[in-house]
Amino acid sequence: MVLWILFAMLAAAVVWAVTRPLLARSAADPAADSELAVYRDQLAEIETERAQGLLGEAEAEGARVELARRLIRRSEEANKLAGDGAAKTSAARKAVLYLGSALPVIGIAVYLGVGSPQLPGRPYGFRMDVPVEQATASDLVARVEEHLRANPEDGRGWDVLAPVYLRLGRFNQAADAFQRANQLLGESPGRIAGYARSMIMAQNGVVSEPVRRAYERLKVLDPKAMEAEVWLAIGREQDGDRKGAEAEFRRLLATAEDPWKTVLTTRLEQMAAQQADAGARARNAPGGAAAAQTERSPAGGETVRPGDSAAPAAAVDANEIAALDPAQRAQRIAQMVQGLAARLKENGSDLDGWKRLVRSYVVLGQRNDAQTALTDARSNFATDRQALTELNELAQTLELGS
Amino acid sequence: MVVELGHFALVLALLVAIFQMLVPFYGSRVGDDRMMAVADPAAICQLGLLSLAFLCLTIAYVSSDFSVANVVANSHSTKPLIYRISGVWGNHEGSMLLWVLILALFGAAVAAFGRNLPASLKANVLSVQASIAVAFMLFILLTSNPFLRLDPPPADGNGLNPILQDPALAFHPPFLYAGYVGFSIAYSFAVAALIDGRIDAAWARWVRPWTLAAWMFLTLGIAMGSWWAYYELGWGGWWFWDPVENASFMPWLAGTALLHSALVMEKRDALKVWTVLLAILTFSLSLMGTFLVRSGILTSVHAFAVDPQRGVFVLAIMALFTGGGLAMFALRASDLRQGGIFAPISREGSLVLNNILLTTACATVFIGTLYPLALESLTGAKISVGAPYFDWTFGPLMVPLLMALPFGPLLAWKRGDILGAAQRLMVAMLVAVVVMAATLAVMQRGPWLAPFGVALGVFVMLGAVSEIVWRIRLGDVPFSDAMRRLINLPRSAFGTALAHFGVGMLVVGVVATSAYRQEKILVMKAGETTSIAGYEVTFRGVAPRTGPNYREEVAMFDAYRGGTLVSHLEPARRVYDMPPEPTTEAGIHAGWRGDLYVVLGDTQQAGGHAIRIYFNPMVRFIWLGAVVMFIAGAVSLSDRRLRVGAPGRARRSVAAAAPAE
């Protein structure tokens, strides 16, 4: 209600201001007078400049004559214009007056089209005071965050917040929160696992060194943690140790229960399929042997990051791909990567595309190709400092050379 | 609620602008002074409404109201207050709102201070001005509305690009926009004059203060951008011929030419057609600058709006106003009567030379900036036109301009005496030659053209001093007389001399720092010392530090000169919390000879850190020169003559001199 009263006041002020001159009495045109002042001033200036020696006597005289001519011409024009009266336009003026008064109506109509008058403002500080039962989830998160900013030593707070972050897809913050809670409250297998999961999600399924260390630690604390074993094996696969990974998968499969059992079976199937596929290709294509050797299976950690612009498309692809049989699946993935590479070759300005390509190569285990793609990407963004920084970060995360 | 009030104010402002565009124009066609008078309150209303809208958006930013999509995208609750405020225009939508706010500010200034403008001219000027506002407000409401809401609101925002979190950059856009938008007044005056088909010397006098003000802001805005690039990007460079920089430089070159040709027009009624054309082109270049930066055509820090729909919209606005202005010009220019005759060697002649060189220089920058874009869109080939192109095209054009510059103010109007002027510049020339010899003797290394460049800068500086000395006849008349003349000298004369002095300073800074810069890239371990340009620089080590919304790794350096400690330098590498992006902060020691500039690079695997150390001789002269030019503009603006068309009309000296006719 207050909002509408403010709107009305604003609109009334505007109408009053813009229509007032229409109702006023007609005033005389001060134009001639003001222009005359300028000319007089210029005459005076010629005099000063002559005195200062900036203008010779003859030149000053000439300039004065020129000025006088202009002045006469101007007053003749002014006389000609003066004939036009304003009386005949009173009807038009009335129309303009109505138009001016209608401005608020049009204004409200346009505003209702674009605005959201029903939404209350939610300033950050104000959100702290909303009663708990009325607060939205994000209000609550904001409140805990605010509390932790003041008391960063509160391990309980971090412990509560960390899984929420993970669910919201804020993986980096989740990893940070798990780590802090772990430091403040002491180690717990749950927190270590949460940290490792957040990190894997944040890095699109790559088992990086911190993740490996976290899972090693988890194995010490909880020797039966299947999660740690499986991810460490996937890490080995990503590092290029296919044989070792396969042996691990088989060993784990003996004791695994669902959901890990399914994961392991799928991985093994995929590995077998790729091997078959690679073997076939090596036989068919001359010179394909080398490619077959370097070809690696996509790792199990193919996660789709929420918030990533490519997420919906990738998710569809992932479902579609999951429905294919293993051989087709490997082929389809290789095709997609090739397609991406070809597209980027034509138009190299898509930074996210380059990052995806590099990442895909790494996940496929084609580190040489990843390196080449990275170099190409860098040369494409040679002048864009921010892009280069992002690429360097990527290289660092994926442990590629620079 | 605050946000919605701002939104409504923006909608109302658009309607008022439409009203202001149509009614006064119609009034001036039919000769109805009451309809023409609508322009004034409408322009002031527009300013009030847009100020309210901008204020509301600012409140949303300051209070971190994350129900506003624009705040979510560009702010964060932990950001320091000043960057929450500068964040308002540190993004596409907010910066466009600032753009129209400044446009309204200039329009309202014409309404408030243009009391003595002929009614029909004023009505038309404000009407044209409103048409620009309408175009940009439609652009905002249709494609880049900063007041759109989110429901439910997210917990926190995404933060502002860390390299934009910087004091110089906080104020760079407002100044730059004040410059760009200020030229809209010159444009509106030009189009209004073409509508009336009548243009005279008085017109030039009314246009000049606005152009001068716009030029001042643009000068300072560009200088701030360059200063920011210098210390924030960590390359020690101050100008990169980056398309975004060029986009602001082109209106500056055209605006400088406009300033000078308007002078000829005002004093001598000559160069009318040319001045009107320049006024149209200058604003068109400003629009192009806006287009290049806002459309996302250039991939750079500045192009936060990578959105084709917006690009096409701004392109349409640019085409409409450039095309419209030029079409009016083509239709009406022949009606404009030429005045004032002058000899080639005269003040007018020298200003024509200035105009030719400046517009040619502007054209070379234009080609260098747009050619790669055109080529890419036609053939897909990516080429980059860099410093070498500009060094070989822009540079040679500047040499004759700078050599001729000190002569201009010494020549008389209508017909000048070039030998006399040369005589008066004798001292300046001699000193310049001595400086050239001294530079050669001290540096004893290439590039061999550099001493000439330094001497040219010195010549321009001393030429400006010579002009004042000659004007007050120092040496010819008794000293007390000379002092009296100095006091009576019009302020615009001081403005001219000061601005030219600033140009000279800038040239000296540019040449010295480009030619004699020293650079060292090395790996240093804590405790090691290296020497550069007479400084001994000791690396003390690296320590972590936490800021309000970033964590940084700070390197400690001590710089010694002749055994005494001169400065502590603390270059750093920062990582911001939100968004988590790294930036480098250079450590700079500013001395009179130049800047010692240290950048901390990556940590090496073998231990130690990559360190880059630069010595940039006289680099501060570049920005000092720009500041001097800004002050010169202010001095000139305070001159009584320029206020004749503006409020309190000065009659005092006029009455005394009038009987001369």
mmCIF file with all atom_site columns, C-alpha atoms in Angstrom, chain A residues 105-242:
data_model
loop_
_atom_site.group_PDB
_atom_site.id
_atom_site.type_symbol
_atom_site.label_atom_id
_atom_site.label_alt_id
_atom_site.label_comp_id
_atom_site.label_asym_id
_atom_site.label_entity_id
_atom_site.label_seq_id
_atom_site.pdbx_PDB_ins_code
_atom_site.Cartn_x
_atom_site.Cartn_y
_atom_site.Cartn_z
_atom_site.occupancy
_atom_site.B_iso_or_equiv
_atom_site.pdbx_formal_charge
_atom_site.auth_seq_id
_atom_site.auth_comp_id
_atom_site.auth_asym_id
_atom_site.auth_atom_id
_atom_site.pdbx_PDB_model_num
ATOM 1   C CA . VAL A 1 105 ? -1.774 5.908   -16.260 1.00 0.00 ? 105 VAL A CA 1
ATOM 2   C CA . ILE A 1 106 ? 0.539  4.819   -19.064 1.00 0.00 ? 106 ILE A CA 1
ATOM 3   C CA . GLY A 1 107 ? 3.338  4.620   -16.527 1.00 0.00 ? 107 GLY A CA 1
ATOM 4   C CA . ILE A 1 108 ? 1.437  2.236   -14.244 1.00 0.00 ? 108 ILE A CA 1
ATOM 5   C CA . ALA A 1 109 ? 0.448  0.111   -17.223 1.00 0.00 ? 109 ALA A CA 1
ATOM 6   C CA . VAL A 1 110 ? 4.024  -0.198  -18.426 1.00 0.00 ? 110 VAL A CA 1
ATOM 7   C CA . TYR A 1 111 ? 5.285  -0.776  -14.911 1.00 0.00 ? 111 TYR A CA 1
ATOM 8   C CA . LEU A 1 112 ? 2.829  -3.599  -14.283 1.00 0.00 ? 112 LEU A CA 1
ATOM 9   C CA . GLY A 1 113 ? 4.211  -5.237  -17.400 1.00 0.00 ? 113 GLY A CA 1
ATOM 10  C CA . VAL A 1 114 ? 7.812  -5.219  -16.210 1.00 0.00 ? 114 VAL A CA 1
ATOM 11  C CA . GLY A 1 115 ? 7.784  -4.771  -12.419 1.00 0.00 ? 115 GLY A CA 1
ATOM 12  C CA . SER A 1 116 ? 7.110  -7.077  -9.492  1.00 0.00 ? 116 SER A CA 1
ATOM 13  C CA . PRO A 1 117 ? 5.196  -4.926  -6.983  1.00 0.00 ? 117 PRO A CA 1
ATOM 14  C CA . GLN A 1 118 ? 4.200  -7.946  -4.908  1.00 0.00 ? 118 GLN A CA 1
ATOM 15  C CA . LEU A 1 119 ? 7.780  -8.936  -4.032  1.00 0.00 ? 119 LEU A CA 1
ATOM 16  C CA . PRO A 1 120 ? 9.089  -7.440  -0.793  1.00 0.00 ? 120 PRO A CA 1
ATOM 17  C CA . GLY A 1 121 ? 12.697 -6.262  -0.648  1.00 0.00 ? 121 GLY A CA 1
ATOM 18  C CA . ARG A 1 122 ? 15.061 -8.649  1.077   1.00 0.00 ? 122 ARG A CA 1
ATOM 19  C CA . PRO A 1 123 ? 18.159 -6.770  2.180   1.00 0.00 ? 123 PRO A CA 1
ATOM 20  C CA . TYR A 1 124 ? 20.816 -8.989  3.645   1.00 0.00 ? 124 TYR A CA 1
ATOM 21  C CA . GLY A 1 125 ? 20.716 -7.502  7.136   1.00 0.00 ? 125 GLY A CA 1
ATOM 22  C CA . PHE A 1 126 ? 16.919 -7.642  7.222   1.00 0.00 ? 126 PHE A CA 1
ATOM 23  C CA . ARG A 1 127 ? 16.914 -11.334 6.369   1.00 0.00 ? 127 ARG A CA 1
ATOM 24  C CA . MET A 1 128 ? 18.634 -12.040 9.655   1.00 0.00 ? 128 MET A CA 1
ATOM 25  C CA . ASP A 1 129 ? 15.526 -10.882 11.517  1.00 0.00 ? 129 ASP A CA 1
ATOM 26  C CA . VAL A 1 130 ? 12.849 -12.865 9.660   1.00 0.00 ? 130 VAL A CA 1
ATOM 27  C CA . PRO A 1 131 ? 11.174 -15.398 12.021  1.00 0.00 ? 131 PRO A CA 1
ATOM 28  C CA . VAL A 1 132 ? 12.506 -18.900 11.432  1.00 0.00 ? 132 VAL A CA 1
ATOM 29  C CA . GLU A 1 133 ? 9.186  -20.334 10.259  1.00 0.00 ? 133 GLU A CA 1
ATOM 30  C CA . GLN A 1 134 ? 8.902  -17.673 7.530   1.00 0.00 ? 134 GLN A CA 1
ATOM 31  C CA . ALA A 1 135 ? 12.492 -17.821 6.386   1.00 0.00 ? 135 ALA A CA 1
ATOM 32  C CA . THR A 1 136 ? 13.403 -19.524 3.140   1.00 0.00 ? 136 THR A CA 1
ATOM 33  C CA . ALA A 1 137 ? 16.183 -22.119 2.971   1.00 0.00 ? 137 ALA A CA 1
ATOM 34  C CA . SER A 1 138 ? 18.567 -19.561 1.565   1.00 0.00 ? 138 SER A CA 1
ATOM 35  C CA . ASP A 1 139 ? 17.687 -17.122 4.367   1.00 0.00 ? 139 ASP A CA 1
ATOM 36  C CA . LEU A 1 140 ? 18.719 -19.795 6.839   1.00 0.00 ? 140 LEU A CA 1
ATOM 37  C CA . VAL A 1 141 ? 21.945 -20.516 4.997   1.00 0.00 ? 141 VAL A CA 1
ATOM 38  C CA . ALA A 1 142 ? 22.645 -16.781 4.944   1.00 0.00 ? 142 ALA A CA 1
ATOM 39  C CA . ARG A 1 143 ? 22.013 -16.630 8.666   1.00 0.00 ? 143 ARG A CA 1
ATOM 40  C CA . VAL A 1 144 ? 24.402 -19.445 9.463   1.00 0.00 ? 144 VAL A CA 1
ATOM 41  C CA . GLU A 1 145 ? 26.983 -17.874 7.160   1.00 0.00 ? 145 GLU A CA 1
ATOM 42  C CA . GLU A 1 146 ? 26.614 -14.560 8.924   1.00 0.00 ? 146 GLU A CA 1
ATOM 43  C CA . HIS A 1 147 ? 27.037 -16.284 12.270  1.00 0.00 ? 147 HIS A CA 1
ATOM 44  C CA . LEU A 1 148 ? 30.170 -18.094 11.050  1.00 0.00 ? 148 LEU A CA 1
ATOM 45  C CA . ARG A 1 149 ? 31.668 -14.907 9.706   1.00 0.00 ? 149 ARG A CA 1
ATOM 46  C CA . ALA A 1 150 ? 31.547 -13.544 13.249  1.00 0.00 ? 150 ALA A CA 1
ATOM 47  C CA . ASN A 1 151 ? 32.535 -16.866 14.883  1.00 0.00 ? 151 ASN A CA 1
ATOM 48  C CA . PRO A 1 152 ? 34.732 -18.717 12.397  1.00 0.00 ? 152 PRO A CA 1
ATOM 49  C CA . GLU A 1 153 ? 35.877 -21.064 15.193  1.00 0.00 ? 153 GLU A CA 1
ATOM 50  C CA . ASP A 1 154 ? 32.426 -22.606 15.567  1.00 0.00 ? 154 ASP A CA 1
ATOM 51  C CA . GLY A 1 155 ? 33.018 -26.101 14.225  1.00 0.00 ? 155 GLY A CA 1
ATOM 52  C CA . ARG A 1 156 ? 29.395 -27.157 14.755  1.00 0.00 ? 156 ARG A CA 1
ATOM 53  C CA . GLY A 1 157 ? 28.235 -24.412 12.423  1.00 0.00 ? 157 GLY A CA 1
ATOM 54  C CA . TRP A 1 158 ? 30.567 -25.538 9.655   1.00 0.00 ? 158 TRP A CA 1
ATOM 55  C CA . ASP A 1 159 ? 29.513 -29.117 10.224  1.00 0.00 ? 159 ASP A CA 1
ATOM 56  C CA . VAL A 1 160 ? 25.848 -28.191 9.741   1.00 0.00 ? 160 VAL A CA 1
ATOM 57  C CA . LEU A 1 161 ? 26.514 -25.997 6.742   1.00 0.00 ? 161 LEU A CA 1
ATOM 58  C CA . ALA A 1 162 ? 28.835 -28.311 4.821   1.00 0.00 ? 162 ALA A CA 1
ATOM 59  C CA . PRO A 1 163 ? 26.284 -30.937 3.685   1.00 0.00 ? 163 PRO A CA 1
ATOM 60  C CA . VAL A 1 164 ? 23.850 -28.132 2.814   1.00 0.00 ? 164 VAL A CA 1
ATOM 61  C CA . TYR A 1 165 ? 26.426 -26.572 0.527   1.00 0.00 ? 165 TYR A CA 1
ATOM 62  C CA . LEU A 1 166 ? 27.041 -29.940 -1.063  1.00 0.00 ? 166 LEU A CA 1
ATOM 63  C CA . ARG A 1 167 ? 23.334 -30.351 -1.777  1.00 0.00 ? 167 ARG A CA 1
ATOM 64  C CA . LEU A 1 168 ? 23.082 -26.824 -3.149  1.00 0.00 ? 168 LEU A CA 1
ATOM 65  C CA . GLY A 1 169 ? 25.888 -27.560 -5.578  1.00 0.00 ? 169 GLY A CA 1
ATOM 66  C CA . ARG A 1 170 ? 28.308 -25.066 -4.003  1.00 0.00 ? 170 ARG A CA 1
ATOM 67  C CA . PHE A 1 171 ? 31.080 -27.663 -4.026  1.00 0.00 ? 171 PHE A CA 1
ATOM 68  C CA . ASN A 1 172 ? 34.100 -25.492 -3.342  1.00 0.00 ? 172 ASN A CA 1
ATOM 69  C CA . GLN A 1 173 ? 32.430 -23.978 -0.316  1.00 0.00 ? 173 GLN A CA 1
ATOM 70  C CA . ALA A 1 174 ? 31.284 -27.428 0.791   1.00 0.00 ? 174 ALA A CA 1
ATOM 71  C CA . ALA A 1 175 ? 34.851 -28.749 0.633   1.00 0.00 ? 175 ALA A CA 1
ATOM 72  C CA . ASP A 1 176 ? 36.073 -25.749 2.600   1.00 0.00 ? 176 ASP A CA 1
ATOM 73  C CA . ALA A 1 177 ? 33.344 -26.177 5.255   1.00 0.00 ? 177 ALA A CA 1
ATOM 74  C CA . PHE A 1 178 ? 34.018 -29.917 5.673   1.00 0.00 ? 178 PHE A CA 1
ATOM 75  C CA . GLN A 1 179 ? 37.688 -29.203 6.063   1.00 0.00 ? 179 GLN A CA 1
ATOM 76  C CA . ARG A 1 180 ? 37.156 -26.496 8.667   1.00 0.00 ? 180 ARG A CA 1
ATOM 77  C CA . ALA A 1 181 ? 34.725 -28.642 10.665  1.00 0.00 ? 181 ALA A CA 1
ATOM 78  C CA . ASN A 1 182 ? 37.248 -31.453 10.533  1.00 0.00 ? 182 ASN A CA 1
ATOM 79  C CA . GLN A 1 183 ? 39.977 -29.215 11.907  1.00 0.00 ? 183 GLN A CA 1
ATOM 80  C CA . LEU A 1 184 ? 37.816 -27.703 14.631  1.00 0.00 ? 184 LEU A CA 1
ATOM 81  C CA . LEU A 1 185 ? 35.854 -30.744 15.803  1.00 0.00 ? 185 LEU A CA 1
ATOM 82  C CA . GLY A 1 186 ? 38.430 -33.429 15.115  1.00 0.00 ? 186 GLY A CA 1
ATOM 83  C CA . GLU A 1 187 ? 38.557 -35.999 12.368  1.00 0.00 ? 187 GLU A CA 1
ATOM 84  C CA . SER A 1 188 ? 35.508 -38.022 11.520  1.00 0.00 ? 188 SER A CA 1
ATOM 85  C CA . PRO A 1 189 ? 35.104 -40.458 8.623   1.00 0.00 ? 189 PRO A CA 1
ATOM 86  C CA . GLY A 1 190 ? 31.876 -38.740 7.585   1.00 0.00 ? 190 GLY A CA 1
ATOM 87  C CA . ARG A 1 191 ? 33.503 -35.342 7.257   1.00 0.00 ? 191 ARG A CA 1
ATOM 88  C CA . ILE A 1 192 ? 36.513 -36.688 5.418   1.00 0.00 ? 192 ILE A CA 1
ATOM 89  C CA . ALA A 1 193 ? 34.275 -38.520 2.987   1.00 0.00 ? 193 ALA A CA 1
ATOM 90  C CA . GLY A 1 194 ? 32.191 -35.360 2.561   1.00 0.00 ? 194 GLY A CA 1
ATOM 91  C CA . TYR A 1 195 ? 35.303 -33.364 1.814   1.00 0.00 ? 195 TYR A CA 1
ATOM 92  C CA . ALA A 1 196 ? 36.483 -35.878 -0.777  1.00 0.00 ? 196 ALA A CA 1
ATOM 93  C CA . ARG A 1 197 ? 33.058 -35.991 -2.421  1.00 0.00 ? 197 ARG A CA 1
ATOM 94  C CA . SER A 1 198 ? 32.841 -32.210 -2.609  1.00 0.00 ? 198 SER A CA 1
ATOM 95  C CA . MET A 1 199 ? 36.261 -32.027 -4.171  1.00 0.00 ? 199 MET A CA 1
ATOM 96  C CA . ILE A 1 200 ? 35.433 -34.680 -6.764  1.00 0.00 ? 200 ILE A CA 1
ATOM 97  C CA . MET A 1 201 ? 32.237 -32.826 -7.662  1.00 0.00 ? 201 MET A CA 1
ATOM 98  C CA . ALA A 1 202 ? 34.052 -29.505 -7.820  1.00 0.00 ? 202 ALA A CA 1
ATOM 99  C CA . GLN A 1 203 ? 36.591 -30.933 -10.237 1.00 0.00 ? 203 GLN A CA 1
ATOM 100 C CA . ASN A 1 204 ? 34.166 -32.707 -12.518 1.00 0.00 ? 204 ASN A CA 1
ATOM 101 C CA . GLY A 1 205 ? 34.984 -36.200 -11.393 1.00 0.00 ? 205 GLY A CA 1
ATOM 102 C CA . VAL A 1 206 ? 38.742 -36.005 -11.373 1.00 0.00 ? 206 VAL A CA 1
ATOM 103 C CA . VAL A 1 207 ? 40.363 -37.768 -8.420  1.00 0.00 ? 207 VAL A CA 1
ATOM 104 C CA . SER A 1 208 ? 43.010 -35.207 -7.557  1.00 0.00 ? 208 SER A CA 1
ATOM 105 C CA . GLU A 1 209 ? 45.851 -35.506 -5.097  1.00 0.00 ? 209 GLU A CA 1
ATOM 106 C CA . PRO A 1 210 ? 43.951 -33.976 -2.112  1.00 0.00 ? 210 PRO A CA 1
ATOM 107 C CA . VAL A 1 211 ? 41.088 -36.391 -2.752  1.00 0.00 ? 211 VAL A CA 1
ATOM 108 C CA . ARG A 1 212 ? 43.471 -39.311 -2.905  1.00 0.00 ? 212 ARG A CA 1
ATOM 109 C CA . ARG A 1 213 ? 45.035 -38.279 0.386   1.00 0.00 ? 213 ARG A CA 1
ATOM 110 C CA . ALA A 1 214 ? 41.638 -37.824 2.006   1.00 0.00 ? 214 ALA A CA 1
ATOM 111 C CA . TYR A 1 215 ? 40.546 -41.311 0.970   1.00 0.00 ? 215 TYR A CA 1
ATOM 112 C CA . GLU A 1 216 ? 43.838 -42.823 2.105   1.00 0.00 ? 216 GLU A CA 1
ATOM 113 C CA . ARG A 1 217 ? 43.164 -41.279 5.492   1.00 0.00 ? 217 ARG A CA 1
ATOM 114 C CA . LEU A 1 218 ? 39.589 -42.509 5.453   1.00 0.00 ? 218 LEU A CA 1
ATOM 115 C CA . LYS A 1 219 ? 40.873 -46.028 4.805   1.00 0.00 ? 219 LYS A CA 1
ATOM 116 C CA . VAL A 1 220 ? 42.997 -45.771 7.931   1.00 0.00 ? 220 VAL A CA 1
ATOM 117 C CA . LEU A 1 221 ? 40.079 -44.540 10.053  1.00 0.00 ? 221 LEU A CA 1
ATOM 118 C CA . ASP A 1 222 ? 37.540 -46.932 8.593   1.00 0.00 ? 222 ASP A CA 1
ATOM 119 C CA . PRO A 1 223 ? 39.186 -49.868 6.808   1.00 0.00 ? 223 PRO A CA 1
ATOM 120 C CA . LYS A 1 224 ? 35.823 -51.091 5.545   1.00 0.00 ? 224 LYS A CA 1
ATOM 121 C CA . ALA A 1 225 ? 34.965 -47.866 3.676   1.00 0.00 ? 225 ALA A CA 1
ATOM 122 C CA . MET A 1 226 ? 34.115 -49.149 0.243   1.00 0.00 ? 226 MET A CA 1
ATOM 123 C CA . GLU A 1 227 ? 33.712 -45.612 -1.075  1.00 0.00 ? 227 GLU A CA 1
ATOM 124 C CA . ALA A 1 228 ? 37.375 -44.869 -0.498  1.00 0.00 ? 228 ALA A CA 1
ATOM 125 C CA . GLU A 1 229 ? 38.519 -48.061 -2.160  1.00 0.00 ? 229 GLU A CA 1
ATOM 126 C CA . VAL A 1 230 ? 36.359 -47.566 -5.240  1.00 0.00 ? 230 VAL A CA 1
ATOM 127 C CA . TRP A 1 231 ? 37.372 -43.956 -5.775  1.00 0.00 ? 231 TRP A CA 1
ATOM 128 C CA . LEU A 1 232 ? 41.028 -44.729 -5.267  1.00 0.00 ? 232 LEU A CA 1
ATOM 129 C CA . ALA A 1 233 ? 40.733 -47.400 -7.922  1.00 0.00 ? 233 ALA A CA 1
ATOM 130 C CA . ILE A 1 234 ? 39.013 -44.962 -10.260 1.00 0.00 ? 234 ILE A CA 1
ATOM 131 C CA . GLY A 1 235 ? 41.857 -42.568 -9.527  1.00 0.00 ? 235 GLY A CA 1
ATOM 132 C CA . ARG A 1 236 ? 44.320 -45.219 -10.642 1.00 0.00 ? 236 ARG A CA 1
ATOM 133 C CA . GLU A 1 237 ? 42.358 -45.657 -13.831 1.00 0.00 ? 237 GLU A CA 1
ATOM 134 C CA . GLN A 1 238 ? 42.441 -41.921 -14.443 1.00 0.00 ? 238 GLN A CA 1
ATOM 135 C CA . ASP A 1 239 ? 46.170 -41.922 -13.854 1.00 0.00 ? 239 ASP A CA 1
ATOM 136 C CA . GLY A 1 240 ? 46.519 -44.396 -16.702 1.00 0.00 ? 240 GLY A CA 1
ATOM 137 C CA . ASP A 1 241 ? 47.093 -47.528 -14.624 1.00 0.00 ? 241 ASP A CA 1
ATOM 138 C CA . ARG A 1 242 ? 44.381 -49.580 -16.332 1.00 0.00 ? 242 ARG A CA 1
#
